[in-house]
Tab-separated table of C-alpha atoms in Angstrom:
chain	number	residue	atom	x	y	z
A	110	UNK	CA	16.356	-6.870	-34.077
A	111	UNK	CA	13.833	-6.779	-36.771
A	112	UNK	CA	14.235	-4.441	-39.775
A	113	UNK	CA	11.079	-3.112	-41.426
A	114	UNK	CA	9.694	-5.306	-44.450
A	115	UNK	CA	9.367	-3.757	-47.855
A	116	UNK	CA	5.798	-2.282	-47.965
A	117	UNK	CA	5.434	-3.355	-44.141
A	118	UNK	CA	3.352	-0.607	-42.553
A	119	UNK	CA	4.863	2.736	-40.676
A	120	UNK	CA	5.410	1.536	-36.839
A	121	UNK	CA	5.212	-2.350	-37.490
A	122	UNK	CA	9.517	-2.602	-36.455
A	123	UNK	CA	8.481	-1.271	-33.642
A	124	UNK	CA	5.865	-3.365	-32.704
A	125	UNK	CA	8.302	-6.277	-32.835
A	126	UNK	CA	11.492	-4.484	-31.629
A	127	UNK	CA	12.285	-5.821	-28.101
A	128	UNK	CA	11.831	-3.404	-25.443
A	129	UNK	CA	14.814	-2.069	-24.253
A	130	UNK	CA	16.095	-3.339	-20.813
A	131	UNK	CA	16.022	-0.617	-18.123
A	132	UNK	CA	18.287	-0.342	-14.744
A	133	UNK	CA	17.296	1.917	-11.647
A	134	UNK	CA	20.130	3.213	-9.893
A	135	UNK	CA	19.514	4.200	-6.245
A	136	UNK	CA	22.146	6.233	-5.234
A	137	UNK	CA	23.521	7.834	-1.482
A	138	UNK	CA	24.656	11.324	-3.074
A	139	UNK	CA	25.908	12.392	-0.320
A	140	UNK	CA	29.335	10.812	-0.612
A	141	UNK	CA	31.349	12.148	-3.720
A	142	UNK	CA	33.199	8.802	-4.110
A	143	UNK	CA	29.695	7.164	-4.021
A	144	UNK	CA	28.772	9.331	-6.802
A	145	UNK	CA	31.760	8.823	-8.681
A	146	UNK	CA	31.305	4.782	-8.753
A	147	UNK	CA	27.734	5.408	-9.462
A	148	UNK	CA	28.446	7.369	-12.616
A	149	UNK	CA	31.141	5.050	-14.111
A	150	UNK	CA	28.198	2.275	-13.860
A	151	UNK	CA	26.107	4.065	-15.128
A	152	UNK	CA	28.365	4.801	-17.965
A	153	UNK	CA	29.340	1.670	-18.789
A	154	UNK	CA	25.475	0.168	-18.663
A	155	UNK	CA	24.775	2.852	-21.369
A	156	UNK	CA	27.819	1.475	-23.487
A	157	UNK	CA	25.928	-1.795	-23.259
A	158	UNK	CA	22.414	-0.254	-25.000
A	159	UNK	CA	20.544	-0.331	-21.359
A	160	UNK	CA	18.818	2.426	-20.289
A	161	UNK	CA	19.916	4.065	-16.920
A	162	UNK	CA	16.817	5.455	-14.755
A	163	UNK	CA	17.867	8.045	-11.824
A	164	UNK	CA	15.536	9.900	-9.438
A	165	UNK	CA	14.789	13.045	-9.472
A	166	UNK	CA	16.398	14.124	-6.091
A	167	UNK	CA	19.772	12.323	-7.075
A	168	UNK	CA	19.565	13.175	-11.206
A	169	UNK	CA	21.454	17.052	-10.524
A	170	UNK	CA	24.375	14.909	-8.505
A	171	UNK	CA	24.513	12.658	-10.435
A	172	UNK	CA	24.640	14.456	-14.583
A	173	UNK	CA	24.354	10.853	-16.080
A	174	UNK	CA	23.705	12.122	-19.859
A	175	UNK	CA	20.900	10.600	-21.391
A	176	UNK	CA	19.151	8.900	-18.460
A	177	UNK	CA	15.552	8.713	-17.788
A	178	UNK	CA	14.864	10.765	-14.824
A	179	UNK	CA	11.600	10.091	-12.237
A	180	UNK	CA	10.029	10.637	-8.960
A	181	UNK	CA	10.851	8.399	-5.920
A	182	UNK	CA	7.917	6.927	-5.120
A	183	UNK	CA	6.270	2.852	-6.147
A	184	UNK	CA	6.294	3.536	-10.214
A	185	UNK	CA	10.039	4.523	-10.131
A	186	UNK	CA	10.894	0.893	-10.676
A	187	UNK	CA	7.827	0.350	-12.767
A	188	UNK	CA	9.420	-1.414	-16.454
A	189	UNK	CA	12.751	-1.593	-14.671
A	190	UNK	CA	14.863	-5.263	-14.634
A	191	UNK	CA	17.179	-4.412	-11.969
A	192	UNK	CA	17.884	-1.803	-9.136
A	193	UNK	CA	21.062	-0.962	-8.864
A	194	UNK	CA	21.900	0.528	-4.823
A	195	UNK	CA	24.983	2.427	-4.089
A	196	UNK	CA	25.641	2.844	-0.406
A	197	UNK	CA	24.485	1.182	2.722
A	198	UNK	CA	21.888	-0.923	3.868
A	199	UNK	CA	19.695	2.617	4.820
A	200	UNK	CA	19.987	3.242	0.932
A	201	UNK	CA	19.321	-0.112	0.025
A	202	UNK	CA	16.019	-0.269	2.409
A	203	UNK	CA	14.943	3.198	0.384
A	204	UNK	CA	15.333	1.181	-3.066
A	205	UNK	CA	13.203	-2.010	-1.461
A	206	UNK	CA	10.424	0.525	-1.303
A	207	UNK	CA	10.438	1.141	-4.934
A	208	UNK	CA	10.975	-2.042	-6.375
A	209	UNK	CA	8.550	-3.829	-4.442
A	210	UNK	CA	5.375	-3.252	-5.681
A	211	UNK	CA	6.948	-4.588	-9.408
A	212	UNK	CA	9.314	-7.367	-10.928
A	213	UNK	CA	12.029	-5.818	-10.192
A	214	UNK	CA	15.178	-7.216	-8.817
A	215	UNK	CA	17.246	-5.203	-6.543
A	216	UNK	CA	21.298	-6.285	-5.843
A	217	UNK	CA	23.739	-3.754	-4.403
A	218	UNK	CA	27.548	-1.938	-3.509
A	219	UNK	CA	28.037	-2.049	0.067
A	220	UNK	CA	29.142	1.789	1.058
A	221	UNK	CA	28.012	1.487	4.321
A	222	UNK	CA	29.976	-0.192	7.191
A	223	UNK	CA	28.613	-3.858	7.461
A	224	UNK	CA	25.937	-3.661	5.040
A	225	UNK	CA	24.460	-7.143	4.792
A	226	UNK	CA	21.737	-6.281	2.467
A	227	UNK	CA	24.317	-5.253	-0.288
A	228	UNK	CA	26.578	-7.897	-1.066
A	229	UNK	CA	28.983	-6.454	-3.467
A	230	UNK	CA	31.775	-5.054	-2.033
A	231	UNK	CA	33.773	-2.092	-4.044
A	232	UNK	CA	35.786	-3.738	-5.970
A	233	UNK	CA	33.362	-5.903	-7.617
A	234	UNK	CA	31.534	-3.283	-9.153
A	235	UNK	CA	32.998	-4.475	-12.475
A	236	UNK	CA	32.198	-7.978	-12.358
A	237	UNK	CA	28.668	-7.052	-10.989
A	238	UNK	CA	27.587	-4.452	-14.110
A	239	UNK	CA	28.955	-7.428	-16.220
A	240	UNK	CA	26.633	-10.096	-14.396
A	241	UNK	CA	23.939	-7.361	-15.461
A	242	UNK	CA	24.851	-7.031	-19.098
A	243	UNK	CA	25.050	-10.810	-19.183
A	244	UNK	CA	21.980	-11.396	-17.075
A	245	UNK	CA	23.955	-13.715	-15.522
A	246	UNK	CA	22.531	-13.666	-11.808
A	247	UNK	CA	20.094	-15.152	-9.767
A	248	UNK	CA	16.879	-13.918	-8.251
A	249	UNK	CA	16.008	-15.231	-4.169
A	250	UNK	CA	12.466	-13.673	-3.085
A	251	UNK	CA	13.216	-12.493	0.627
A	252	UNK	CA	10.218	-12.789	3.054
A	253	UNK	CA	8.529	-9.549	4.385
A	254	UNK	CA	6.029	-8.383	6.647
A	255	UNK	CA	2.468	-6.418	7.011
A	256	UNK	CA	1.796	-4.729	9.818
A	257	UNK	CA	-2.034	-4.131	11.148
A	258	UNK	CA	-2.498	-1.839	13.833
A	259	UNK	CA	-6.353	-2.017	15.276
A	260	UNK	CA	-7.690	0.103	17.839
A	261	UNK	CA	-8.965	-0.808	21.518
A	262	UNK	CA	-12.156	-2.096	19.966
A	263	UNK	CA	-10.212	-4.720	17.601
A	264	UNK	CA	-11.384	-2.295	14.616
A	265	UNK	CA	-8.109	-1.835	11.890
A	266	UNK	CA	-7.733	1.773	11.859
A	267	UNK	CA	-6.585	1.880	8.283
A	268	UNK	CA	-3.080	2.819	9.023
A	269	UNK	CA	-0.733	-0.669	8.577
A	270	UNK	CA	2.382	-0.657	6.497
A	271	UNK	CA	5.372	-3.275	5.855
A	272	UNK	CA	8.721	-4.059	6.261
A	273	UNK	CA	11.380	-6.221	4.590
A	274	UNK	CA	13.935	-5.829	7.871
A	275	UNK	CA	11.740	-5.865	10.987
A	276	UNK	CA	8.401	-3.998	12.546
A	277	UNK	CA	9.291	-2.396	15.724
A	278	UNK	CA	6.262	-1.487	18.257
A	279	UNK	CA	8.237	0.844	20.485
A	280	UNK	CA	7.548	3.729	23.527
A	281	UNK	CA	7.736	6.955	22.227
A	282	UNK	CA	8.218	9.045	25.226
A	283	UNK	CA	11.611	8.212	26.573
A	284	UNK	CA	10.899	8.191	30.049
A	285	UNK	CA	8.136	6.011	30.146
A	286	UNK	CA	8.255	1.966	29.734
A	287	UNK	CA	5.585	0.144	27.711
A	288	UNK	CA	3.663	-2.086	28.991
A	289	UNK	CA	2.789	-4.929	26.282
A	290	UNK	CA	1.038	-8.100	26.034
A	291	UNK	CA	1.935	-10.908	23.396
A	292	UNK	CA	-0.270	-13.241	21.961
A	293	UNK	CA	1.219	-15.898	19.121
A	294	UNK	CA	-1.525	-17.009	16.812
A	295	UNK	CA	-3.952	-16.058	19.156
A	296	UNK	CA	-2.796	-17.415	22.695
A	297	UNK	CA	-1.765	-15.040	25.113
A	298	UNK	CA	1.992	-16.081	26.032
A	299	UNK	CA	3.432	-13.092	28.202
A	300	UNK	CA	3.350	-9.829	29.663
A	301	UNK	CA	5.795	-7.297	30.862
A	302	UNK	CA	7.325	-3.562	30.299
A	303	UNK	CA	9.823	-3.372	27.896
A	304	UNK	CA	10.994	-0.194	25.864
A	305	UNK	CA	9.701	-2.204	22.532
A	306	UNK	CA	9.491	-5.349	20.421
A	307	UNK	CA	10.767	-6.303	17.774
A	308	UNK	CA	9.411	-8.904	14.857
A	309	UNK	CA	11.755	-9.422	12.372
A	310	UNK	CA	12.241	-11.710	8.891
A	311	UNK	CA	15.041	-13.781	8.541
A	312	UNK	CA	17.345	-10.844	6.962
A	313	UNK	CA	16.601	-8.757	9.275
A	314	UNK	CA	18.148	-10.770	11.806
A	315	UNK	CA	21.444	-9.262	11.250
A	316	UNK	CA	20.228	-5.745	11.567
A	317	UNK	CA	18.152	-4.151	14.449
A	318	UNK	CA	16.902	-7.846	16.165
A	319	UNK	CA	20.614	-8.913	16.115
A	320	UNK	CA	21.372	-5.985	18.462
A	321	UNK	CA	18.606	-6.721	20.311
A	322	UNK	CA	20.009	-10.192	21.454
A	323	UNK	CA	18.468	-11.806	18.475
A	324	UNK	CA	19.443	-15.065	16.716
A	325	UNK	CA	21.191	-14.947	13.427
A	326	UNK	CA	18.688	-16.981	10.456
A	327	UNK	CA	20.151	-17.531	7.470
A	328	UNK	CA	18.245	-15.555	5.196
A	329	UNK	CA	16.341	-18.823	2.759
A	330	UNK	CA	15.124	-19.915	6.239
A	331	UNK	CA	11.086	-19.449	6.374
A	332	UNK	CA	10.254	-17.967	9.820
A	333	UNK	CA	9.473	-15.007	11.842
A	334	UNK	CA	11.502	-13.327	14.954
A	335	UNK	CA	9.910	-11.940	18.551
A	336	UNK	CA	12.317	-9.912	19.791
A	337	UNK	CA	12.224	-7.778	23.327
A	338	UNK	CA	13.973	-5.090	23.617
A	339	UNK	CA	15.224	-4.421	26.964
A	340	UNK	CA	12.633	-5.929	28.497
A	341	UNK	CA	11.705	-6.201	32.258
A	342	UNK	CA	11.249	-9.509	32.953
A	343	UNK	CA	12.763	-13.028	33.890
A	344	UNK	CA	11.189	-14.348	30.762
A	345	UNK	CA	11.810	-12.531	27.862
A	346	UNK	CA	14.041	-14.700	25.424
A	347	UNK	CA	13.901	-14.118	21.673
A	348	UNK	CA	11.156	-16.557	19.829
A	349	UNK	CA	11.798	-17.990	16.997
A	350	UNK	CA	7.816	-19.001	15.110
A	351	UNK	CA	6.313	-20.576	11.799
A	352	UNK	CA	5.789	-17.977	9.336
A	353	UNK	CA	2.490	-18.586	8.920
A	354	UNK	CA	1.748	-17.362	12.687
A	355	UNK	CA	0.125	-13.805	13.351
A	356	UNK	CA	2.382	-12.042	16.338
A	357	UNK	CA	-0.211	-9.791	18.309
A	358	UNK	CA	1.864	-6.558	20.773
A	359	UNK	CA	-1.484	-5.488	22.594
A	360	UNK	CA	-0.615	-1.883	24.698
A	361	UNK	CA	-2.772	-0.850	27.939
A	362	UNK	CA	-4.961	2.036	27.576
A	363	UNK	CA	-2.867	3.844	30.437
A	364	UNK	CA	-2.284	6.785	28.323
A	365	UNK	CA	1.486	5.584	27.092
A	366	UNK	CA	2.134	6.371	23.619
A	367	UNK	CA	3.528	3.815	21.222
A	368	UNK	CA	4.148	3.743	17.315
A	369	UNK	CA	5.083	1.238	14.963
A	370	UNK	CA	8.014	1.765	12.937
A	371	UNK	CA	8.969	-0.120	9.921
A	372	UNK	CA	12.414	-0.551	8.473
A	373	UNK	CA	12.991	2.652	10.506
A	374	UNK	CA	11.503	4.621	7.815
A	375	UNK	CA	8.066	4.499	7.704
A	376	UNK	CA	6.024	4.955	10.847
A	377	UNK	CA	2.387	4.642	12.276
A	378	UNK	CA	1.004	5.954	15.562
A	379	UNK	CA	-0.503	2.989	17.256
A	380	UNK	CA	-3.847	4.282	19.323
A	381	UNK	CA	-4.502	3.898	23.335
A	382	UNK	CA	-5.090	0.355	24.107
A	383	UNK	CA	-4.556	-0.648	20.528
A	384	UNK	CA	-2.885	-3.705	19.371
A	385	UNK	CA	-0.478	-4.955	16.235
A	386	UNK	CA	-0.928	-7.792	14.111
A	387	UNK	CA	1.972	-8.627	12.337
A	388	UNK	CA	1.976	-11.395	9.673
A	389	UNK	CA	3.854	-12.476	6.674
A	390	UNK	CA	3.251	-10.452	3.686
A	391	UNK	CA	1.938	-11.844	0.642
A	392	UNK	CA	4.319	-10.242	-1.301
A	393	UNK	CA	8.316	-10.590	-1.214
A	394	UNK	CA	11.253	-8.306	-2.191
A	395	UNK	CA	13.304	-10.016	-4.803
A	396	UNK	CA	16.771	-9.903	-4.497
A	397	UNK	CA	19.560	-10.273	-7.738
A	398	UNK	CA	22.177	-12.824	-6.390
A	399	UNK	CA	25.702	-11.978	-8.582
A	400	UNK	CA	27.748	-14.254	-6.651
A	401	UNK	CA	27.530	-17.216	-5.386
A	402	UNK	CA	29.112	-17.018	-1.991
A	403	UNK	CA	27.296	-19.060	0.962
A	404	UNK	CA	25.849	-16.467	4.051
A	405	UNK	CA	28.036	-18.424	6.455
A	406	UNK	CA	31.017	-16.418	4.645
A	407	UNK	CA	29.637	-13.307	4.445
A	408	UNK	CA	28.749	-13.366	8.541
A	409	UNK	CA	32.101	-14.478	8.725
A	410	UNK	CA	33.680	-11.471	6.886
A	411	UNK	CA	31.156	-9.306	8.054
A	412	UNK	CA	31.643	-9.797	11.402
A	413	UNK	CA	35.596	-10.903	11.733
A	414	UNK	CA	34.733	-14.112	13.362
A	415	UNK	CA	37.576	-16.339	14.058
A	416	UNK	CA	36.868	-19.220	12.241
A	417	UNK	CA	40.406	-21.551	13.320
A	418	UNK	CA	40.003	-23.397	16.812
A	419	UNK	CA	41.734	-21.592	19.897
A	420	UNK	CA	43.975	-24.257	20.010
A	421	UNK	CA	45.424	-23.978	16.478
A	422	UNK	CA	47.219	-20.807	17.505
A	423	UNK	CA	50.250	-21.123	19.378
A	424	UNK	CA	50.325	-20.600	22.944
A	425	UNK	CA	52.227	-17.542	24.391
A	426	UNK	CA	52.264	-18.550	28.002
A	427	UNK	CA	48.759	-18.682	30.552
A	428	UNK	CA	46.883	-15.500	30.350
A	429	UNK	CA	49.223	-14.498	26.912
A	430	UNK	CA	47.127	-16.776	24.769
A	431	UNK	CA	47.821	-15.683	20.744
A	432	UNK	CA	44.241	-14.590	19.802
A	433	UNK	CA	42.579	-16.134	17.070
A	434	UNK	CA	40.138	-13.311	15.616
A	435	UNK	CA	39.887	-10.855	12.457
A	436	UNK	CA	40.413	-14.241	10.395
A	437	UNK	CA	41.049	-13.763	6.862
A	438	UNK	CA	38.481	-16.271	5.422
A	439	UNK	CA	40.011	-15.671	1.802
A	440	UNK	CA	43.235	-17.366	2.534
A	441	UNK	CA	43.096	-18.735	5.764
A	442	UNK	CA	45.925	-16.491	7.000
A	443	UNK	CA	45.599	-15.523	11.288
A	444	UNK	CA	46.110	-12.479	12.630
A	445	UNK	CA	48.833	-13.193	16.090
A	446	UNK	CA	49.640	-11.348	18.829
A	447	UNK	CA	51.984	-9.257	17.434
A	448	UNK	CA	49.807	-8.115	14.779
A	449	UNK	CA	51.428	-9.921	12.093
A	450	UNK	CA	49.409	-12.038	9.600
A	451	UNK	CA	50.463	-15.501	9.659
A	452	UNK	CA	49.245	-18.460	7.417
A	453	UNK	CA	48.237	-21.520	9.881
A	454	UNK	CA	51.297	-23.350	9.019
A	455	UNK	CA	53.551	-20.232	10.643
A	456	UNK	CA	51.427	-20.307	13.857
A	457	UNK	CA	51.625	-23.766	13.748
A	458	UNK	CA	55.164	-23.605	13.771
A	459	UNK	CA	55.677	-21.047	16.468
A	460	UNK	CA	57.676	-17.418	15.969
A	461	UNK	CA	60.086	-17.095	13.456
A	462	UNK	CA	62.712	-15.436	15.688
A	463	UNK	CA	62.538	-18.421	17.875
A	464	UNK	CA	60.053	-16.073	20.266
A	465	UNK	CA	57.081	-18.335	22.134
């Protein structure tokens, strides 16, 4: 850091006095053991000179002396290097919102149940405030999407928004089904009633699509998602298209009311016999990468998917067949029938009290 010069004038240290580095922390307070974690980061980013930023509605839960408190909203992550989410992939969707709109790189604890958006689990909150303080992480710029909703006379009614998971055209009265029309870049390519669709980026193929019957992209994969959602019709597979396309979800003017929802937070009334456009947006979410581990692995863990063939357990007999799932992909180990977890060599080598 630079010192002032004899005779220098009042203010010039200052000029050249690097600014100090700043971390947002997004934080679901409703959880005291969230909190708790939240607070010892915070903590120990202050021991390392960088300045902790909370918002205003989480600043009285959290009592982080010292920290620079501000409104939720697209400045909160204005001057800010990294957001820093604690909770689920809801929380972590709130914090996209913010950081958007600047340079800011957002990485996350995974509080939540699958959580595929944060990557860190618990206890790796250590190793992932270090990777901070070292600035020792990498920075992958995830895809989003812009919605344009335009009236029955093709005329944009002003109202669009974005998404970084999926845009969801959807029915809003329950009873009713929505009727829709698709069009991919232009070309009509089916019709049919459905209670929604669904077009999704790459990571949100895990999320709302995937329960939708959607395929799983691995997120550094450039493409967009159609996905029906209980649709009534013989034809009405997901669709997998270039990400430069424009996906078009026209709606008859027969009085059934649909909306646009984004991320599941942010949501626009789409008029009678309106359409949505929905293209790739021009601008990305960036996303801090601590660790290097492959998305193959996480879906593995994520999910418990048995990654050993059926036939490397040991047979118990037709219909008794040891399962395979719950893998551990750490160290290999399987979990057997009788709930014991086995390394492959063990299975391999049938029970140890001589059982089949």
């Amino acid at each position: 850091m630079t010192q002032p010069q004899p005779g220098a004038p009042a203010g010039a240290a200052d000029e050249d006095r690097p600014a100090p580095r700043r971390v947002l922390l997004a934080v679901h307070t409703g959880r005291a053991d969230i909190v708790g974690l939240a607070r010892s980061a915070a903590a120990r980013l202050a021991e390392a000179g960088i300045v902790v930023r909370l918002l205003e509605d989480e600043a009285e839960a959290m009592a982080v002396p010292g920290a620079e408190v501000c409104p939720f909203g697209p400045d909160a992550a204005h001057g800010v290097e990294v957001v820093l989410v604690f909770g689920g992939d809801g929380t972590f969707l709130r914090a996209a919102e913010m950081a958007r709109s600047t340079d800011a790189a957002i990485t996350g604890v995974n509080l939540g149940r699958v959580g595929f958006l944060a990557e860190t689990e618990p206890e790796a909150v250590e190793e992932m405030i270090a990777a901070v303080q070292r600035c020792e992480y990498a920075v992958e710029e995830r895809l989003t999407l812009e919605a344009t909703v335009l009236d029955a006379e093709g005329r944009p009614t002003g109202e669009g928004t974005w998404a970084l998971n999926e845009v969801s055209v959807e029915k809003v009265e329950r009873s009713r089904v929505l009727d829709v029309v698709l069009e991919v870049d232009g070309h009509p390519l089916t019709s049919f009633g459905c209670d929604g669709i669904l077009c999704a980026t790459p990571t949100g193929s895990t999320a709302y699509a995937f329960s939708a019957g959607g395929p799983v992209v691995w997120p550094d994969v450039e493409a967009l998602l159609l996905v029906p959602t209980n649709a009534h019709a013989l034809f009405a597979r997901p669709l997998v298209t270039s990400p430069t396309s424009v996906l078009t979800i026209a709606v008859p003017p027969d009085g059934t009311r649909a909306r646009v929802s984004a991320d599941g937070r942010r949501v626009v009334d789409v008029p009678d016999g309106g359409r949505v456009e929905v293209r790739r947006s021009e601008r990305p979410v960036r996303i801090a990468r601590m660790n290097p581990t492959a998305f193959g692995d996480r879906l593995v863990a994520k999910f418990g998917l048995p990654v050993r063939g059926f036939r490397d357990a040991r047979s118990h007999g037709p219909g008794h067949e040891a399962p395979t799932g719950r893998t551990n992909v750490l160290t290999g180990d399987v979990n057997t029938s009788d709930g014991a977890l086995r390394t492959p060599e063990e299975v391999g080598g049938g029970h140890p009290d001589g059982k089949a």
